[in-house]
Amino acid sequence: MKLKNQSSEVQPTYRMAPHADHCFKSSTVKSIMNEVLEEALEGIDHYDPVKCRALTSILSEDIKQRVKWLNFERFKLVCLVHIGSINGQAMQIVSRCLWNDSVDSFASTCFKKKDMFVVALMFAVYKE
């Protein structure tokens, strides 16, 4: 039997902003995303919808895992990857978020190869 003061839950710290050395760094995350995309798309010559559908999940998980290794404490990370075919058409990707501009941030990158494009987005929302 546990007493109320011996709870196993983590107590809130009531921090309203991250420590200076644990802030989300968009430029660092962008370089990681570029590295992951270049490695993964090295052997792919053309757009294949079946392969690309599975590749989007793999890429987003790989990017998110590598960014987690940077130890951005108390940030909720969301990674989106879009892969499509370049056939002379245009495409716009738009995101809307409700967040605090002073602590929340994002990073994005684009990658083109022959007849395909890849857009990767990483959102970092600070958890108070």
XYZ file of N, CA and C in Angstrom:
384
model
N 0.837 -1.181 0.000
C 0.000 0.000 0.000
C 0.885 1.250 0.000
N 0.616 2.164 -0.942
C 1.411 3.383 -1.049
C 0.734 4.535 -0.324
N 1.564 5.337 0.291
C 1.056 6.562 0.885
C 0.953 7.616 -0.201
N 0.134 8.611 -0.001
C -0.081 9.637 -1.021
C 1.185 10.407 -1.356
N 2.057 10.656 -0.424
C 3.271 11.429 -0.700
C 4.365 10.583 -1.335
N 4.170 9.278 -1.470
C 5.155 8.399 -2.089
C 4.695 7.970 -3.482
N 4.090 8.864 -4.190
C 3.574 8.573 -5.519
C 4.717 8.342 -6.504
N 4.495 7.458 -7.478
C 5.514 7.178 -8.492
C 5.447 8.163 -9.661
N 4.504 9.064 -9.651
C 4.359 10.047 -10.726
C 5.406 11.142 -10.588
N 5.814 11.682 -11.727
C 6.772 12.781 -11.734
C 6.032 14.086 -11.439
N 6.568 14.830 -10.544
C 5.942 16.084 -10.161
C 6.249 17.180 -11.185
N 5.309 18.078 -11.460
C 5.558 19.151 -12.434
C 6.604 20.138 -11.929
N 7.363 20.699 -12.859
C 8.401 21.665 -12.504
C 7.938 23.094 -12.698
N 6.874 23.302 -13.423
C 6.308 24.628 -13.701
C 7.292 25.518 -14.443
N 8.102 24.911 -15.285
C 8.984 25.690 -16.155
C 8.180 26.178 -17.339
N 8.275 27.441 -17.648
C 7.520 28.002 -18.762
C 8.348 28.131 -20.032
N 9.645 27.882 -19.941
C 10.530 27.969 -21.107
C 11.679 26.983 -20.926
N 12.239 26.510 -22.024
C 13.349 25.570 -21.909
C 14.630 26.253 -21.464
N 15.557 25.478 -20.914
C 16.874 26.014 -20.590
C 17.568 26.416 -21.890
N 18.457 27.356 -21.813
C 19.111 27.890 -23.013
C 19.853 26.826 -23.809
N 20.444 25.858 -23.131
C 21.207 24.827 -23.839
C 20.330 23.689 -24.362
N 19.015 23.716 -24.083
C 18.106 22.680 -24.560
C 17.033 23.233 -25.492
N 17.260 24.394 -26.082
C 16.311 24.964 -27.032
C 16.377 24.212 -28.359
N 15.269 24.164 -29.051
C 15.194 23.522 -30.358
C 15.990 24.350 -31.360
N 16.915 23.703 -32.040
C 17.785 24.387 -33.007
C 17.400 23.938 -34.414
N 16.697 24.806 -35.127
C 16.183 24.472 -36.457
C 17.288 24.134 -37.444
N 18.392 24.864 -37.399
C 19.476 24.619 -38.363
C 20.102 23.235 -38.162
N 20.262 22.810 -36.926
C 20.812 21.487 -36.639
C 19.858 20.395 -37.104
N 18.573 20.582 -36.842
C 17.574 19.601 -37.239
C 17.473 19.532 -38.760
N 17.569 20.671 -39.425
C 17.514 20.688 -40.892
C 18.681 19.906 -41.490
N 19.864 20.042 -40.923
C 21.010 19.290 -41.437
C 20.826 17.783 -41.214
N 20.215 17.390 -40.105
C 19.921 15.982 -39.855
C 18.907 15.469 -40.875
N 17.875 16.258 -41.142
C 16.871 15.837 -42.116
C 17.482 15.690 -43.499
N 18.339 16.614 -43.906
C 19.007 16.509 -45.208
C 19.863 15.252 -45.285
N 20.581 14.963 -44.217
C 21.438 13.775 -44.165
C 20.620 12.488 -44.293
N 19.510 12.404 -43.572
C 18.651 11.220 -43.618
C 18.064 11.045 -45.015
N 17.601 12.130 -45.622
C 17.002 12.039 -46.952
C 18.030 11.609 -47.997
N 19.226 12.172 -47.930
C 20.260 11.796 -48.891
C 20.648 10.324 -48.757
N 20.774 9.849 -47.529
C 21.116 8.440 -47.300
C 20.016 7.507 -47.809
N 18.777 7.826 -47.512
C 17.662 6.939 -47.847
C 17.351 6.929 -49.340
N 17.550 8.056 -50.006
C 17.178 8.149 -51.420
C 18.349 7.906 -52.361
N 19.464 7.489 -51.821
C 20.661 7.267 -52.629
C 20.439 6.204 -53.710
N 19.786 5.121 -53.396
C 19.612 4.033 -54.351
C 18.312 4.069 -55.126
N 17.478 5.079 -54.907
C 16.184 5.159 -55.580
C 16.333 6.022 -56.834
N 15.958 5.449 -57.991
C 16.121 6.157 -59.260
C 14.857 6.845 -59.749
N 13.695 6.316 -59.386
C 12.447 6.903 -59.863
C 11.351 6.749 -58.807
N 10.268 7.489 -59.012
C 9.143 7.470 -58.089
C 8.331 6.191 -58.273
N 8.146 5.460 -57.189
C 7.301 4.269 -57.165
C 6.324 4.456 -56.002
N 5.018 4.587 -56.294
C 4.065 4.897 -55.217
C 4.032 3.873 -54.088
N 4.207 2.608 -54.393
C 4.150 1.572 -53.356
C 5.359 1.684 -52.431
N 6.550 1.804 -53.011
C 7.763 1.930 -52.201
C 7.774 3.235 -51.417
N 7.330 4.308 -52.043
C 7.361 5.624 -51.388
C 6.372 5.712 -50.233
N 5.265 4.996 -50.334
C 4.290 4.992 -49.234
C 4.934 4.423 -47.970
N 5.654 3.330 -48.107
C 6.340 2.731 -46.957
C 7.537 3.572 -46.524
N 8.194 4.189 -47.493
C 9.387 4.987 -47.195
C 9.068 6.231 -46.365
N 7.876 6.812 -46.534
C 7.520 8.002 -45.749
C 7.501 7.693 -44.255
N 6.956 6.553 -43.874
C 6.919 6.161 -42.454
C 8.319 5.909 -41.920
N 9.130 5.225 -42.709
C 10.497 4.921 -42.284
C 11.306 6.198 -42.108
N 11.194 7.103 -43.075
C 11.952 8.359 -43.000
C 11.517 9.211 -41.819
N 10.219 9.326 -41.590
C 9.759 10.168 -40.476
C 10.213 9.605 -39.132
N 10.180 8.286 -38.966
C 10.647 7.679 -37.716
C 12.157 7.836 -37.549
N 12.904 7.694 -38.635
C 14.363 7.844 -38.574
C 14.750 9.272 -38.215
N 14.101 10.234 -38.842
C 14.385 11.643 -38.539
C 14.049 11.936 -37.085
N 12.871 11.505 -36.646
C 12.453 11.774 -35.269
C 13.404 11.140 -34.260
N 13.857 9.929 -34.527
C 14.781 9.259 -33.607
C 16.113 9.998 -33.529
N 16.647 10.432 -34.658
C 17.924 11.154 -34.638
C 17.801 12.505 -33.944
N 16.660 13.161 -34.085
C 16.458 14.443 -33.400
C 16.299 14.219 -31.901
N 15.696 13.112 -31.497
C 15.573 12.802 -30.067
C 16.939 12.650 -29.413
N 17.928 12.159 -30.169
C 19.279 12.005 -29.631
C 19.915 13.350 -29.288
N 19.382 14.446 -29.825
C 19.904 15.778 -29.500
C 19.452 16.245 -28.121
N 18.531 15.514 -27.511
C 18.075 15.760 -26.144
C 17.450 17.146 -25.961
N 16.463 17.451 -26.791
C 15.674 18.664 -26.581
C 14.624 18.326 -25.528
N 14.943 18.613 -24.272
C 14.070 18.237 -23.162
C 12.731 18.948 -23.236
N 11.689 18.210 -22.899
C 10.329 18.721 -22.761
C 9.718 19.212 -24.069
N 10.220 18.758 -25.200
C 9.639 19.110 -26.485
C 8.886 17.911 -27.050
N 7.682 18.152 -27.500
C 6.916 17.145 -28.237
C 7.320 17.284 -29.697
N 7.838 16.208 -30.283
C 8.321 16.237 -31.660
C 7.322 15.564 -32.588
N 7.029 16.233 -33.692
C 6.139 15.691 -34.716
C 6.865 15.803 -36.042
N 6.990 14.688 -36.753
C 7.702 14.677 -38.030
C 6.763 14.220 -39.134
N 6.727 14.985 -40.220
C 5.922 14.651 -41.391
C 6.832 14.573 -42.605
N 6.629 13.563 -43.428
C 7.392 13.418 -44.667
C 6.405 13.187 -45.807
N 6.542 13.972 -46.868
C 5.714 13.842 -48.068
C 6.623 13.480 -49.227
N 6.249 12.463 -49.992
C 6.982 12.081 -51.191
C 6.000 12.080 -52.348
N 6.411 12.682 -53.459
C 5.531 12.738 -54.615
C 6.296 12.702 -55.915
N 5.536 12.589 -56.985
C 6.100 12.530 -58.321
C 6.097 13.922 -58.943
N 7.155 14.234 -59.685
C 7.230 15.503 -60.400
C 6.766 15.243 -61.826
N 5.590 15.748 -62.160
C 5.023 15.561 -63.500
C 4.604 16.884 -64.119
N 5.271 17.963 -63.798
C 4.931 19.261 -64.364
C 3.824 19.993 -63.626
N 3.331 19.433 -62.534
C 2.286 20.080 -61.757
C 2.901 20.797 -60.550
N 2.093 21.549 -59.862
C 2.549 22.259 -58.672
C 1.868 21.655 -57.436
N 2.530 21.806 -56.307
C 1.968 21.315 -55.049
C 2.389 22.246 -53.936
N 1.469 22.542 -53.046
C 1.776 23.358 -51.878
C 1.410 22.563 -50.635
N 2.307 22.600 -49.668
C 2.057 21.937 -48.391
C 1.937 23.037 -47.343
N 0.821 23.046 -46.646
C 0.540 24.090 -45.674
C 0.268 23.433 -44.328
N 0.795 24.027 -43.275
C 0.548 23.533 -41.919
C 0.091 24.692 -41.053
N -0.834 24.406 -40.164
C -1.285 25.413 -39.212
C -1.169 24.809 -37.820
N -0.621 25.583 -36.911
C -0.435 25.101 -35.546
C -0.790 26.210 -34.564
N -1.243 25.817 -33.429
C -1.491 26.741 -32.334
C -0.348 26.554 -31.350
N 0.527 27.583 -31.255
C 1.669 27.431 -30.385
C 2.183 28.765 -29.897
N 3.179 28.695 -29.049
C 3.812 29.875 -28.471
C 5.070 30.177 -29.293
N 5.087 31.295 -29.973
C 6.211 31.647 -30.850
C 7.545 31.766 -30.120
N 7.517 32.047 -28.843
C 8.772 32.255 -28.124
C 9.504 30.947 -27.808
N 8.799 29.806 -27.747
C 9.464 28.547 -27.399
C 9.257 27.430 -28.427
N 8.159 27.447 -29.165
C 7.878 26.406 -30.145
C 8.529 26.766 -31.478
N 8.890 25.738 -32.244
C 9.597 25.995 -33.497
C 9.383 24.848 -34.477
N 10.003 24.993 -35.655
C 9.919 23.952 -36.665
C 11.147 24.009 -37.561
N 11.338 22.953 -38.321
C 12.385 22.899 -39.335
C 11.792 22.205 -40.553
N 12.204 22.643 -41.732
C 11.702 22.015 -42.952
C 12.810 21.940 -43.987
N 12.688 20.965 -44.879
C 13.651 20.816 -45.955
C 12.972 20.168 -47.151
N 13.516 20.424 -48.331
C 13.024 19.834 -49.579
C 14.170 19.110 -50.261
N 13.820 18.058 -50.953
C 14.821 17.266 -51.655
C 14.216 16.832 -52.983
N 14.931 17.046 -54.081
C 14.457 16.637 -55.405
C 15.460 15.683 -56.016
N 14.922 14.668 -56.687
C 15.775 13.704 -57.374
C 15.011 13.181 -58.581
N 15.525 13.450 -59.762
C 14.937 13.020 -61.036
C 13.449 13.334 -61.092
N 12.589 12.331 -60.978
C 11.145 12.564 -61.123
C 10.387 12.517 -59.799
N 11.080 12.763 -58.685
C 10.400 12.730 -57.388
C 10.865 13.863 -56.485
N 10.023 14.222 -55.537
C 10.369 15.229 -54.532
C 10.035 14.686 -53.152
N 10.734 15.212 -52.164
C 10.486 14.854 -50.764
C 10.480 16.143 -49.957
N 9.470 16.305 -49.128
C 9.388 17.432 -48.204
C 9.308 16.855 -46.798
N 10.211 17.296 -45.929
C 10.217 16.833 -44.539
C 9.991 18.025 -43.610
N 9.125 17.847 -42.639
C 8.801 18.876 -41.653
C 8.968 18.301 -40.260
N 9.563 19.070 -39.372
C 9.696 18.665 -37.966
C 9.178 19.806 -37.116
N 8.165 19.527 -36.310
C 7.603 20.505 -35.393
C 8.046 20.174 -33.977
N 8.404 21.182 -33.210
C 8.802 21.011 -31.819
C 7.934 21.930 -30.957
N 7.095 21.316 -30.138
C 6.188 22.073 -29.274
C 6.614 21.840 -27.833
N 6.871 22.919 -27.125
C 7.353 22.823 -25.748
C 6.225 22.407 -24.824
N 6.487 21.401 -23.980
C 5.507 20.925 -22.998
C 5.798 21.595 -21.664
N 4.892 22.394 -21.186
C 5.086 23.095 -19.909
C 4.864 22.162 -18.751
